[in-house]
Tab-separated table of N, CA and C and ligand atoms in Angstrom:
chain	number	residue	atom	x	y	z
A	1387	UNK	N	-243.380	-93.971	-68.569
A	1387	UNK	CA	-242.024	-94.040	-68.758
A	1387	UNK	C	-241.825	-94.211	-70.421
A	1388	UNK	N	-240.940	-93.401	-70.808
A	1388	UNK	CA	-240.794	-93.380	-72.277
A	1388	UNK	C	-239.546	-93.529	-72.600
A	1389	UNK	N	-238.931	-94.582	-73.377
A	1389	UNK	CA	-237.494	-94.792	-73.695
A	1389	UNK	C	-237.220	-93.882	-74.795
A	1390	UNK	N	-236.039	-93.294	-74.712
A	1390	UNK	CA	-235.394	-92.588	-75.737
A	1390	UNK	C	-234.458	-93.475	-76.516
A	1391	UNK	N	-234.118	-93.128	-77.665
A	1391	UNK	CA	-233.487	-93.935	-78.571
A	1391	UNK	C	-232.026	-93.686	-78.755
A	1392	UNK	N	-231.127	-94.768	-78.643
A	1392	UNK	CA	-229.734	-94.601	-79.033
A	1392	UNK	C	-229.513	-95.732	-80.125
A	1393	UNK	N	-228.606	-95.544	-81.022
A	1393	UNK	CA	-228.418	-96.640	-82.122
A	1393	UNK	C	-227.578	-97.681	-81.660
A	1394	UNK	N	-228.017	-98.840	-81.930
A	1394	UNK	CA	-227.290	-100.196	-81.520
A	1394	UNK	C	-226.200	-100.484	-82.509
A	1395	UNK	N	-225.001	-100.599	-82.252
A	1395	UNK	CA	-223.948	-100.895	-83.225
A	1395	UNK	C	-224.403	-102.140	-84.094
A	1396	UNK	N	-224.377	-102.025	-85.402
A	1396	UNK	CA	-224.692	-103.241	-86.393
A	1396	UNK	C	-223.619	-104.364	-85.986
A	1397	UNK	N	-222.528	-104.042	-85.741
A	1397	UNK	CA	-221.520	-105.144	-85.450
A	1397	UNK	C	-221.849	-106.093	-84.266
A	1398	UNK	N	-222.640	-105.294	-83.445
A	1398	UNK	CA	-223.175	-106.129	-82.193
A	1398	UNK	C	-224.279	-107.019	-82.498
A	1399	UNK	N	-225.258	-106.497	-83.298
A	1399	UNK	CA	-226.375	-107.130	-83.747
A	1399	UNK	C	-226.083	-108.430	-84.566
A	1400	UNK	N	-224.775	-108.385	-85.249
A	1400	UNK	CA	-224.511	-109.401	-86.105
A	1400	UNK	C	-224.021	-110.598	-85.190
A	1401	UNK	N	-223.743	-110.259	-83.972
A	1401	UNK	CA	-223.069	-111.468	-83.153
A	1401	UNK	C	-223.654	-111.281	-81.706
A	1402	UNK	N	-225.087	-111.159	-81.756
A	1402	UNK	CA	-225.834	-110.909	-80.315
A	1402	UNK	C	-225.660	-112.246	-79.591
A	1403	UNK	N	-225.074	-111.925	-78.321
A	1403	UNK	CA	-224.826	-113.028	-77.369
A	1403	UNK	C	-226.196	-113.528	-76.807
A	1404	UNK	N	-226.180	-114.794	-76.489
A	1404	UNK	CA	-227.344	-115.420	-75.823
A	1404	UNK	C	-227.691	-114.814	-74.628
A	1405	UNK	N	-229.093	-114.583	-74.348
A	1405	UNK	CA	-229.459	-113.886	-73.228
A	1405	UNK	C	-229.802	-112.492	-73.434
A	1406	UNK	N	-229.529	-111.926	-74.734
A	1406	UNK	CA	-229.862	-110.566	-75.020
A	1406	UNK	C	-230.744	-110.728	-76.369
A	1407	UNK	N	-231.714	-109.985	-76.428
A	1407	UNK	CA	-232.485	-109.898	-77.747
A	1407	UNK	C	-232.669	-108.627	-78.184
A	1408	UNK	N	-232.934	-108.421	-79.481
A	1408	UNK	CA	-233.009	-107.189	-80.136
A	1408	UNK	C	-234.494	-107.018	-80.406
A	1409	UNK	N	-235.006	-105.772	-80.114
A	1409	UNK	CA	-236.408	-105.431	-80.346
A	1409	UNK	C	-236.615	-104.205	-80.947
A	1410	UNK	N	-237.542	-104.177	-81.785
A	1410	UNK	CA	-237.923	-102.868	-82.373
A	1410	UNK	C	-239.096	-102.286	-81.896
A	1411	UNK	N	-239.145	-101.021	-81.505
A	1411	UNK	CA	-240.444	-100.313	-81.048
A	1411	UNK	C	-240.639	-99.070	-81.831
A	1412	UNK	N	-241.535	-98.881	-82.470
A	1412	UNK	CA	-241.790	-97.804	-83.310
A	1412	UNK	C	-240.671	-97.458	-84.236
A	1413	UNK	N	-240.217	-98.512	-84.911
A	1413	UNK	CA	-239.036	-98.321	-85.868
A	1413	UNK	C	-237.715	-97.931	-85.253
A	1414	UNK	N	-237.584	-98.117	-83.930
A	1414	UNK	CA	-236.214	-97.878	-83.288
A	1414	UNK	C	-235.756	-99.137	-82.666
A	1415	UNK	N	-234.518	-99.231	-82.724
A	1415	UNK	CA	-233.795	-100.580	-82.014
A	1415	UNK	C	-233.441	-100.402	-80.611
A	1416	UNK	N	-233.775	-101.475	-79.999
A	1416	UNK	CA	-233.330	-101.569	-78.459
A	1416	UNK	C	-232.766	-103.001	-78.141
A	1417	UNK	N	-231.785	-103.003	-77.165
A	1417	UNK	CA	-231.473	-104.354	-76.603
A	1417	UNK	C	-232.266	-104.650	-75.399
A	1418	UNK	N	-232.609	-105.849	-75.092
A	1418	UNK	CA	-233.266	-106.296	-74.067
A	1418	UNK	C	-232.619	-107.474	-73.318
A	1419	UNK	N	-232.431	-107.378	-72.190
A	1419	UNK	CA	-231.690	-108.641	-71.503
A	1419	UNK	C	-232.779	-109.686	-71.208
A	1420	UNK	N	-232.666	-110.847	-71.690
A	1420	UNK	CA	-233.696	-111.810	-71.590
A	1420	UNK	C	-233.459	-112.878	-70.453
A	1421	UNK	N	-232.160	-113.137	-70.110
A	1421	UNK	CA	-231.825	-113.943	-69.139
A	1421	UNK	C	-230.520	-113.793	-68.408
A	1422	UNK	N	-230.595	-113.804	-67.041
A	1422	UNK	CA	-229.370	-113.566	-66.231
A	1422	UNK	C	-229.406	-114.571	-65.161
A	1423	UNK	N	-228.205	-114.845	-64.611
A	1423	UNK	CA	-228.006	-115.764	-63.410
A	1423	UNK	C	-227.166	-115.199	-62.357
A	1424	UNK	N	-227.378	-115.643	-61.183
A	1424	UNK	CA	-226.330	-115.484	-60.127
A	1424	UNK	C	-225.171	-116.538	-60.272
A	1425	UNK	N	-224.121	-116.599	-59.540
A	1425	UNK	CA	-222.944	-117.400	-59.732
A	1425	UNK	C	-223.373	-118.810	-59.416
A	1426	UNK	N	-224.404	-119.013	-58.839
A	1426	UNK	CA	-224.985	-120.402	-58.479
A	1426	UNK	C	-226.017	-120.932	-59.458
A	1427	UNK	N	-226.339	-120.121	-60.463
A	1427	UNK	CA	-227.067	-120.479	-61.640
A	1427	UNK	C	-228.616	-120.242	-61.488
A	1428	UNK	N	-228.958	-119.493	-60.393
A	1428	UNK	CA	-230.265	-119.111	-60.366
A	1428	UNK	C	-230.774	-117.957	-61.222
A	1429	UNK	N	-231.890	-118.230	-61.767
A	1429	UNK	CA	-232.448	-117.141	-62.785
A	1429	UNK	C	-232.766	-115.790	-61.900
A	1430	UNK	N	-232.293	-114.732	-62.398
A	1430	UNK	CA	-232.604	-113.472	-61.770
A	1430	UNK	C	-233.906	-112.761	-62.406
A	1431	UNK	N	-234.508	-113.370	-63.540
A	1431	UNK	CA	-235.660	-112.681	-64.003
A	1431	UNK	C	-236.898	-112.887	-63.293
A	1432	UNK	N	-237.560	-111.862	-63.318
A	1432	UNK	CA	-238.975	-111.859	-62.714
A	1432	UNK	C	-240.036	-111.747	-63.741
A	1433	UNK	N	-240.647	-113.057	-64.054
A	1433	UNK	CA	-241.729	-112.955	-65.205
A	1433	UNK	C	-242.835	-112.040	-64.835
A	1434	UNK	N	-243.164	-112.215	-63.618
A	1434	UNK	CA	-244.412	-111.389	-63.179
A	1434	UNK	C	-244.364	-109.954	-62.824
A	1435	UNK	N	-243.204	-109.569	-62.842
A	1435	UNK	CA	-243.011	-108.056	-62.722
A	1435	UNK	C	-242.307	-107.427	-63.986
A	1436	UNK	N	-243.267	-106.833	-64.815
A	1436	UNK	CA	-242.750	-106.399	-66.233
A	1436	UNK	C	-242.566	-104.901	-66.134
A	1437	UNK	N	-241.535	-104.472	-66.810
A	1437	UNK	CA	-241.323	-103.093	-67.083
A	1437	UNK	C	-241.208	-102.845	-68.520
A	1438	UNK	N	-241.772	-101.793	-69.124
A	1438	UNK	CA	-241.853	-101.839	-70.631
A	1438	UNK	C	-242.342	-103.054	-71.326
A	1439	UNK	N	-243.138	-103.850	-70.591
A	1439	UNK	CA	-243.668	-105.026	-71.268
A	1439	UNK	C	-242.836	-106.237	-71.095
A	1440	UNK	N	-241.672	-106.159	-70.624
A	1440	UNK	CA	-240.674	-107.235	-70.503
A	1440	UNK	C	-240.449	-107.735	-69.041
A	1441	UNK	N	-240.102	-109.009	-68.859
A	1441	UNK	CA	-239.728	-109.394	-67.458
A	1441	UNK	C	-238.560	-108.550	-66.878
A	1442	UNK	N	-238.609	-108.212	-65.590
A	1442	UNK	CA	-237.754	-107.403	-64.949
A	1442	UNK	C	-236.664	-108.214	-64.401
A	1443	UNK	N	-235.472	-107.617	-63.943
A	1443	UNK	CA	-234.439	-108.347	-63.324
A	1443	UNK	C	-234.550	-108.123	-61.772
A	1444	UNK	N	-234.650	-109.137	-61.041
A	1444	UNK	CA	-235.008	-108.996	-59.610
A	1444	UNK	C	-233.692	-109.237	-58.707
A	1445	UNK	N	-233.480	-108.199	-57.929
A	1445	UNK	CA	-232.273	-108.419	-56.968
A	1445	UNK	C	-232.771	-108.131	-55.502
A	1446	UNK	N	-232.141	-108.883	-54.581
A	1446	UNK	CA	-232.254	-108.661	-53.132
A	1446	UNK	C	-231.229	-107.569	-52.890
A	1447	UNK	N	-231.541	-106.271	-52.414
A	1447	UNK	CA	-230.650	-105.379	-52.354
A	1447	UNK	C	-230.656	-104.609	-50.905
A	1448	UNK	N	-229.561	-104.168	-50.401
A	1448	UNK	CA	-229.419	-103.299	-49.395
A	1448	UNK	C	-228.727	-101.977	-49.792
A	1449	UNK	N	-229.372	-100.980	-49.514
A	1449	UNK	CA	-229.003	-99.599	-49.676
A	1449	UNK	C	-228.905	-98.864	-48.404
A	1450	UNK	N	-227.696	-98.671	-47.955
A	1450	UNK	CA	-227.631	-98.209	-46.546
A	1450	UNK	C	-228.236	-99.113	-45.573
A	1451	UNK	N	-229.222	-98.488	-44.796
A	1451	UNK	CA	-229.909	-99.395	-43.708
A	1451	UNK	C	-231.092	-100.023	-44.157
A	1452	UNK	N	-231.516	-99.871	-45.442
A	1452	UNK	CA	-232.706	-100.378	-45.987
A	1452	UNK	C	-232.467	-101.588	-46.819
A	1453	UNK	N	-233.316	-102.569	-46.856
A	1453	UNK	CA	-233.192	-103.875	-47.532
A	1453	UNK	C	-234.487	-104.356	-48.144
A	1454	UNK	N	-234.455	-104.896	-49.362
A	1454	UNK	CA	-235.605	-105.295	-49.890
A	1454	UNK	C	-235.273	-105.635	-51.333
A	1455	UNK	N	-236.412	-106.064	-52.046
A	1455	UNK	CA	-236.394	-106.446	-53.467
A	1455	UNK	C	-236.344	-105.155	-54.398
A	1456	UNK	N	-235.395	-105.152	-55.387
A	1456	UNK	CA	-235.492	-104.238	-56.528
A	1456	UNK	C	-235.747	-104.945	-57.807
A	1457	UNK	N	-236.520	-104.323	-58.657
A	1457	UNK	CA	-236.864	-104.905	-59.928
A	1457	UNK	C	-236.353	-103.883	-61.130
A	1458	UNK	N	-235.385	-104.353	-61.834
A	1458	UNK	CA	-234.636	-103.432	-62.740
A	1458	UNK	C	-235.126	-103.695	-64.156
A	1459	UNK	N	-235.359	-102.524	-64.779
A	1459	UNK	CA	-235.753	-102.660	-66.297
A	1459	UNK	C	-234.716	-103.468	-67.047
A	1460	UNK	N	-235.154	-104.411	-67.865
A	1460	UNK	CA	-234.328	-105.346	-68.705
A	1460	UNK	C	-233.910	-104.593	-69.959
A	1461	UNK	N	-234.401	-103.439	-70.306
A	1461	UNK	CA	-234.001	-102.606	-71.411
A	1461	UNK	C	-232.593	-102.202	-71.242
A	1462	UNK	N	-231.627	-102.531	-72.104
A	1462	UNK	CA	-230.213	-102.129	-71.919
A	1462	UNK	C	-230.065	-100.645	-71.885
A	1463	UNK	N	-229.464	-100.134	-70.741
A	1463	UNK	CA	-229.401	-98.775	-70.766
A	1463	UNK	C	-230.409	-97.975	-70.000
A	1464	UNK	N	-231.554	-98.474	-69.742
A	1464	UNK	CA	-232.451	-97.922	-68.976
A	1464	UNK	C	-232.255	-98.080	-67.588
A	1465	UNK	N	-232.606	-97.082	-66.699
A	1465	UNK	CA	-232.416	-97.180	-65.175
A	1465	UNK	C	-233.614	-97.181	-64.456
A	1466	UNK	N	-234.690	-97.539	-65.160
A	1466	UNK	CA	-235.954	-97.439	-64.425
A	1466	UNK	C	-235.900	-98.728	-63.538
A	1467	UNK	N	-236.565	-98.561	-62.339
A	1467	UNK	CA	-236.706	-99.716	-61.466
A	1467	UNK	C	-237.851	-99.505	-60.503
A	1468	UNK	N	-238.240	-100.712	-59.966
A	1468	UNK	CA	-239.346	-100.497	-58.868
A	1468	UNK	C	-238.713	-101.076	-57.609
A	1469	UNK	N	-238.923	-100.359	-56.598
A	1469	UNK	CA	-238.433	-100.827	-55.288
A	1469	UNK	C	-239.473	-101.384	-54.322
A	1470	UNK	N	-239.069	-102.286	-53.579
A	1470	UNK	CA	-239.849	-102.913	-52.430
A	1470	UNK	C	-239.774	-102.066	-51.215
A	1471	UNK	N	-239.024	-101.041	-51.277
A	1471	UNK	CA	-238.555	-100.433	-50.116
A	1471	UNK	C	-238.145	-98.918	-50.600
A	1472	UNK	N	-238.033	-97.917	-49.713
A	1472	UNK	CA	-237.625	-96.579	-50.125
A	1472	UNK	C	-236.163	-96.288	-49.623
A	1473	UNK	N	-235.308	-96.064	-50.522
A	1473	UNK	CA	-234.011	-95.855	-49.964
A	1473	UNK	C	-234.100	-94.363	-49.386
A	1474	UNK	N	-233.173	-94.353	-48.274
A	1474	UNK	CA	-233.263	-93.097	-47.490
A	1474	UNK	C	-232.448	-91.952	-48.275
A	1475	UNK	N	-232.631	-90.692	-48.120
A	1475	UNK	CA	-232.084	-89.695	-48.857
A	1475	UNK	C	-230.633	-89.713	-48.578
A	1476	UNK	N	-230.034	-89.831	-47.386
A	1476	UNK	CA	-228.740	-90.045	-47.028
A	1476	UNK	C	-228.054	-91.190	-47.695
A	1477	UNK	N	-228.746	-92.199	-48.290
A	1477	UNK	CA	-228.099	-93.258	-48.864
A	1477	UNK	C	-228.144	-93.248	-50.380
A	1478	UNK	N	-228.547	-92.076	-51.002
A	1478	UNK	CA	-228.762	-92.120	-52.467
A	1478	UNK	C	-227.438	-92.351	-53.188
A	1479	UNK	N	-226.348	-92.125	-52.617
A	1479	UNK	CA	-225.144	-92.418	-53.242
A	1479	UNK	C	-224.436	-93.564	-52.642
A	1480	UNK	N	-225.008	-94.382	-51.872
A	1480	UNK	CA	-224.321	-95.422	-51.267
A	1480	UNK	C	-224.182	-96.652	-52.223
A	1481	UNK	N	-223.406	-97.567	-51.699
A	1481	UNK	CA	-223.172	-98.894	-52.545
A	1481	UNK	C	-224.371	-99.667	-52.398
A	1482	UNK	N	-224.948	-100.166	-53.432
A	1482	UNK	CA	-225.948	-101.160	-53.345
A	1482	UNK	C	-225.398	-102.466	-53.287
A	1483	UNK	N	-225.704	-103.194	-52.082
A	1483	UNK	CA	-225.154	-104.557	-51.819
A	1483	UNK	C	-226.211	-105.337	-52.430
A	1484	UNK	N	-225.966	-105.949	-53.557
A	1484	UNK	CA	-226.809	-106.855	-54.347
A	1484	UNK	C	-226.717	-108.390	-54.021
A	1485	UNK	N	-227.768	-109.000	-53.845
A	1485	UNK	CA	-227.692	-110.495	-53.559
A	1485	UNK	C	-228.788	-111.189	-54.412
A	1486	UNK	N	-228.347	-112.435	-54.593
A	1486	UNK	CA	-229.328	-113.321	-55.463
A	1486	UNK	C	-230.686	-113.486	-54.385
A	1487	UNK	N	-231.833	-113.322	-55.096
A	1487	UNK	CA	-233.042	-113.418	-54.389
A	1487	UNK	C	-233.306	-114.731	-53.944
A	1488	UNK	N	-232.690	-115.716	-54.542
A	1488	UNK	CA	-233.038	-117.196	-54.196
A	1488	UNK	C	-232.090	-117.698	-53.175
A	1489	UNK	N	-230.775	-117.656	-53.358
A	1489	UNK	CA	-229.784	-118.102	-52.567
A	1489	UNK	C	-229.137	-117.207	-51.522
A	1490	UNK	N	-229.256	-115.916	-51.873
A	1490	UNK	CA	-228.498	-114.834	-51.016
A	1490	UNK	C	-227.117	-114.679	-51.271
A	1491	UNK	N	-226.491	-115.315	-52.248
A	1491	UNK	CA	-225.006	-115.113	-52.557
A	1491	UNK	C	-224.842	-113.565	-53.058
A	1492	UNK	N	-223.849	-113.063	-52.503
A	1492	UNK	CA	-223.417	-111.679	-53.104
A	1492	UNK	C	-223.304	-111.620	-54.505
A	1493	UNK	N	-223.712	-110.576	-55.142
A	1493	UNK	CA	-223.399	-110.343	-56.541
A	1493	UNK	C	-222.301	-109.339	-56.814
A	1494	UNK	N	-221.811	-108.789	-55.741
A	1494	UNK	CA	-220.733	-107.780	-55.938
A	1494	UNK	C	-219.328	-108.478	-56.227
A	1495	UNK	N	-218.676	-107.616	-56.959
A	1495	UNK	CA	-217.267	-108.096	-57.377
A	1495	UNK	C	-216.448	-106.809	-57.548
A	1496	UNK	N	-215.145	-106.950	-57.298
A	1496	UNK	CA	-214.268	-105.736	-57.446
A	1496	UNK	C	-214.063	-105.138	-58.767
A	1497	UNK	N	-214.331	-103.840	-58.900
A	1497	UNK	CA	-214.144	-103.347	-60.139
A	1497	UNK	C	-214.124	-101.825	-59.806
A	1498	UNK	N	-213.085	-101.087	-60.491
A	1498	UNK	CA	-212.875	-99.589	-60.283
A	1498	UNK	C	-213.809	-98.945	-61.352
A	1499	UNK	N	-214.775	-98.177	-60.950
A	1499	UNK	CA	-215.636	-97.446	-61.812
A	1499	UNK	C	-214.839	-96.248	-62.446
A	1500	UNK	N	-215.067	-96.121	-63.807
A	1500	UNK	CA	-214.364	-95.056	-64.472
A	1500	UNK	C	-215.281	-93.948	-64.706
A	1501	UNK	N	-216.300	-93.902	-64.238
A	1501	UNK	CA	-217.457	-92.894	-64.447
A	1501	UNK	C	-216.895	-91.512	-63.555
A	1502	UNK	N	-216.924	-90.444	-64.164
A	1502	UNK	CA	-216.573	-89.219	-63.452
A	1502	UNK	C	-217.073	-88.989	-62.083
A	1503	UNK	N	-216.128	-88.899	-61.037
A	1503	UNK	CA	-216.588	-88.579	-59.833
A	1503	UNK	C	-217.265	-89.683	-58.952
A	1504	UNK	N	-217.235	-90.835	-59.596
A	1504	UNK	CA	-217.952	-91.992	-58.957
A	1504	UNK	C	-217.088	-92.663	-57.798
A	1505	UNK	N	-215.898	-93.158	-58.235
A	1505	UNK	CA	-214.840	-93.702	-57.540
A	1505	UNK	C	-215.196	-95.066	-56.816
A	1506	UNK	N	-216.349	-95.754	-57.253
A	1506	UNK	CA	-216.792	-97.031	-56.573
A	1506	UNK	C	-215.696	-98.031	-56.979
A	1507	UNK	N	-215.472	-98.953	-56.093
A	1507	UNK	CA	-214.550	-100.014	-56.264
A	1507	UNK	C	-215.356	-101.327	-56.356
A	1508	UNK	N	-216.609	-101.231	-56.474
A	1508	UNK	CA	-217.328	-102.400	-56.628
A	1508	UNK	C	-218.429	-102.405	-57.619
A	1509	UNK	N	-218.691	-103.525	-58.182
A	1509	UNK	CA	-219.748	-103.595	-59.299
A	1509	UNK	C	-220.672	-104.742	-59.014
A	1510	UNK	N	-221.836	-104.842	-59.474
A	1510	UNK	CA	-222.843	-105.899	-59.595
A	1510	UNK	C	-222.540	-106.805	-60.747
A	1511	UNK	N	-222.175	-108.065	-60.557
A	1511	UNK	CA	-221.937	-108.912	-61.633
A	1511	UNK	C	-223.087	-109.858	-61.908
A	1512	UNK	N	-223.521	-109.750	-63.099
A	1512	UNK	CA	-224.766	-110.479	-63.627
A	1512	UNK	C	-224.398	-111.531	-64.722
A	1513	UNK	N	-224.527	-112.743	-64.685
A	1513	UNK	CA	-224.017	-113.706	-65.652
A	1513	UNK	C	-225.076	-113.872	-66.700
A	1514	UNK	N	-224.628	-113.924	-67.931
A	1514	UNK	CA	-225.460	-114.130	-69.124
A	1514	UNK	C	-225.292	-115.771	-69.329
A	1515	UNK	N	-226.377	-116.361	-70.029
A	1515	UNK	CA	-226.305	-117.837	-70.213
A	1515	UNK	C	-224.984	-118.268	-70.856
A	1516	UNK	N	-224.585	-119.574	-70.417
A	1516	UNK	CA	-223.444	-120.127	-70.896
A	1516	UNK	C	-222.142	-119.909	-69.951
A	1517	UNK	N	-222.254	-118.965	-68.961
A	1517	UNK	CA	-221.165	-118.823	-68.002
A	1517	UNK	C	-220.023	-118.165	-68.542
A	1518	UNK	N	-220.065	-117.501	-69.676
A	1518	UNK	CA	-218.856	-116.929	-70.225
A	1518	UNK	C	-219.037	-115.460	-70.334
A	1519	UNK	N	-220.079	-114.948	-70.760
A	1519	UNK	CA	-220.428	-113.486	-70.936
A	1519	UNK	C	-221.082	-113.056	-69.596
A	1520	UNK	N	-220.929	-111.744	-69.320
A	1520	UNK	CA	-221.643	-111.019	-68.160
A	1520	UNK	C	-221.858	-109.653	-68.400
A	1521	UNK	N	-222.532	-109.141	-67.354
A	1521	UNK	CA	-222.968	-107.775	-67.321
A	1521	UNK	C	-222.397	-107.085	-66.082
A	1522	UNK	N	-221.613	-106.032	-66.067
A	1522	UNK	CA	-221.251	-105.364	-64.879
A	1522	UNK	C	-221.935	-104.025	-64.709
A	1523	UNK	N	-222.506	-103.876	-63.532
A	1523	UNK	CA	-223.292	-102.512	-63.305
A	1523	UNK	C	-222.455	-101.905	-62.035
A	1524	UNK	N	-222.087	-100.633	-62.087
A	1524	UNK	CA	-221.470	-100.044	-61.119
A	1524	UNK	C	-222.498	-100.078	-59.943
A	1525	UNK	N	-221.947	-100.534	-58.764
A	1525	UNK	CA	-222.643	-100.595	-57.448
A	1525	UNK	C	-223.209	-99.528	-56.849
A	1526	UNK	N	-222.535	-98.404	-57.271
A	1526	UNK	CA	-222.954	-97.075	-56.537
A	1526	UNK	C	-224.487	-96.541	-57.020
A	1527	UNK	N	-225.188	-96.475	-56.121
A	1527	UNK	CA	-226.594	-95.946	-56.307
A	1527	UNK	C	-226.535	-94.680	-56.979
A	1528	UNK	N	-227.217	-94.434	-58.322
A	1528	UNK	CA	-227.115	-93.250	-59.013
A	1528	UNK	C	-226.064	-93.147	-60.043
A	1529	UNK	N	-225.174	-94.100	-60.037
A	1529	UNK	CA	-224.030	-94.128	-61.051
A	1529	UNK	C	-224.597	-94.809	-62.418
A	1530	UNK	N	-224.562	-94.314	-63.554
A	1530	UNK	CA	-225.086	-94.836	-64.720
A	1530	UNK	C	-224.204	-95.900	-65.506
A	1531	UNK	N	-222.948	-95.969	-64.907
A	1531	UNK	CA	-221.903	-96.948	-65.455
A	1531	UNK	C	-222.320	-98.366	-65.540
A	1532	UNK	N	-222.311	-98.994	-66.919
A	1532	UNK	CA	-222.710	-100.374	-66.947
A	1532	UNK	C	-221.788	-100.923	-68.208
A	1533	UNK	N	-221.647	-102.229	-68.140
A	1533	UNK	CA	-220.695	-102.688	-69.072
A	1533	UNK	C	-221.065	-104.122	-69.480
A	1534	UNK	N	-220.772	-104.541	-70.798
A	1534	UNK	CA	-221.105	-105.873	-71.306
A	1534	UNK	C	-219.790	-106.481	-71.529
A	1535	UNK	N	-219.674	-107.695	-70.772
A	1535	UNK	CA	-218.278	-108.493	-71.026
A	1535	UNK	C	-218.589	-109.554	-71.914
A	1536	UNK	N	-218.223	-109.440	-73.207
A	1536	UNK	CA	-218.568	-110.450	-74.256
A	1536	UNK	C	-217.188	-110.968	-74.492
A	1537	UNK	N	-216.879	-112.259	-74.238
A	1537	UNK	CA	-215.656	-112.873	-74.821
A	1537	UNK	C	-215.894	-113.023	-76.399
A	1538	UNK	N	-214.956	-113.078	-77.088
A	1538	UNK	CA	-214.965	-113.191	-78.570
A	1538	UNK	C	-215.663	-112.117	-79.138
A	1539	UNK	N	-215.651	-110.912	-78.588
A	1539	UNK	CA	-216.141	-109.731	-79.254
A	1539	UNK	C	-215.032	-108.646	-79.025
A	1540	UNK	N	-214.707	-107.935	-80.220
A	1540	UNK	CA	-213.719	-106.910	-79.793
A	1540	UNK	C	-214.195	-105.757	-78.885
A	1541	UNK	N	-213.238	-105.301	-78.112
A	1541	UNK	CA	-213.604	-104.044	-77.155
A	1541	UNK	C	-214.215	-103.034	-77.859
A	1542	UNK	N	-213.750	-102.770	-79.060
A	1542	UNK	CA	-214.167	-101.599	-79.872
A	1542	UNK	C	-215.822	-101.616	-79.857
A	1543	UNK	N	-216.312	-102.743	-80.085
A	1543	UNK	CA	-217.791	-102.914	-80.210
A	1543	UNK	C	-218.388	-102.693	-78.770
A	1544	UNK	N	-217.894	-103.574	-77.786
A	1544	UNK	CA	-218.671	-103.527	-76.643
A	1544	UNK	C	-218.577	-102.133	-75.916
A	1545	UNK	N	-217.420	-101.468	-76.320
A	1545	UNK	CA	-217.332	-100.043	-75.717
A	1545	UNK	C	-218.335	-99.190	-76.056
A	1546	UNK	N	-218.855	-99.248	-77.346
A	1546	UNK	CA	-219.928	-98.423	-77.868
A	1546	UNK	C	-221.210	-98.713	-77.041
A	1547	UNK	N	-221.373	-100.040	-76.615
A	1547	UNK	CA	-222.687	-100.234	-75.902
A	1547	UNK	C	-222.653	-99.769	-74.591
A	1548	UNK	N	-221.521	-99.354	-74.075
A	1548	UNK	CA	-221.370	-98.772	-72.699
A	1548	UNK	C	-221.997	-97.384	-72.593
A	1549	UNK	N	-221.850	-96.800	-73.692
A	1549	UNK	CA	-222.241	-95.406	-73.818
A	1549	UNK	C	-223.898	-95.299	-73.992
A	1550	UNK	N	-224.638	-96.482	-74.197
A	1550	UNK	CA	-225.968	-96.528	-74.391
A	1550	UNK	C	-226.693	-96.254	-73.025
A	1551	UNK	N	-227.188	-95.068	-72.629
A	1551	UNK	CA	-228.013	-94.939	-71.436
A	1551	UNK	C	-229.387	-94.318	-71.879
A	1552	UNK	N	-230.383	-94.960	-71.543
A	1552	UNK	CA	-231.715	-94.472	-71.662
A	1552	UNK	C	-232.221	-93.676	-70.299
A	1553	UNK	N	-232.847	-92.501	-70.574
A	1553	UNK	CA	-233.451	-92.077	-69.322
A	1553	UNK	C	-235.002	-91.728	-69.565
A	1554	UNK	N	-235.796	-92.076	-68.770
A	1554	UNK	CA	-237.210	-91.991	-68.900
A	1554	UNK	C	-237.518	-90.509	-68.776
A	1555	UNK	N	-238.710	-90.011	-69.340
A	1555	UNK	CA	-239.187	-88.735	-69.368
A	1555	UNK	C	-239.326	-88.301	-67.833
A	1556	UNK	N	-239.969	-89.261	-67.038
A	1556	UNK	CA	-240.252	-88.974	-65.650
A	1556	UNK	C	-238.905	-89.141	-64.905
A	1557	UNK	N	-237.770	-88.696	-65.532
A	1557	UNK	CA	-236.495	-88.809	-64.874
A	1557	UNK	C	-236.459	-88.286	-63.488
A	1558	UNK	N	-235.961	-89.170	-62.521
A	1558	UNK	CA	-235.861	-88.628	-61.151
A	1558	UNK	C	-234.518	-89.169	-60.641
A	1559	UNK	N	-233.723	-88.267	-60.131
A	1559	UNK	CA	-232.394	-88.488	-59.828
A	1559	UNK	C	-232.181	-89.693	-58.803
A	1560	UNK	N	-233.324	-89.827	-57.991
A	1560	UNK	CA	-233.366	-90.863	-56.986
A	1560	UNK	C	-233.464	-92.247	-57.547
A	1561	UNK	N	-234.050	-92.349	-58.674
A	1561	UNK	CA	-234.284	-93.686	-59.301
A	1561	UNK	C	-233.293	-93.953	-60.386
A	1562	UNK	N	-232.186	-93.244	-60.554
A	1562	UNK	CA	-231.307	-93.456	-61.532
A	1562	UNK	C	-230.125	-94.423	-61.079
A	1563	UNK	N	-229.951	-95.277	-62.135
A	1563	UNK	CA	-228.762	-96.226	-61.962
A	1563	UNK	C	-228.797	-97.150	-60.722
A	1564	UNK	N	-227.912	-98.111	-60.555
A	1564	UNK	CA	-227.571	-98.757	-59.324
A	1564	UNK	C	-226.045	-98.885	-59.474
B	1493	ZN	ZN1	-228.578	-117.746	-56.361
B	1494	ZN	ZN1	-219.814	-95.654	-60.782
């Protein structure tokens, strides 16, 4: 898995929210999610399952008729993940019903996706430390839309981050997005 590089806006680096860190690899800059919680305050980070050397984000997910654990790459904009199950081909564009792996509470929230041709009305809500900032990921399996909701940061800056999407060289449509 090789990450390709997109520039991180300097305005964002100057006001990096808690739970997100900035790393440099080979002279290039990346944002990495360090901590996320469900609405009940359970950590969603899996220290023991690492992707690109960082703890991954663990979700209990149902995709169509299949259910199990998913470990999502903590690199912002990367869509690499490991599945504890195999989504069926018919379900590749289904809505991922994500739950906290500790308490089972749903992580879905209402949000109309603006990505071309997606039309999903649901997103996966992941809370950053402090209970104010959050990350929204379109719940449609295969849709790359994701967004940072940072209070006290102008939309002009956060909207630039939305456009950061990394794809690994071993890019495979089945394992893109959630
Ligand atoms: Zn929980
Ligand atoms: Zn979408």
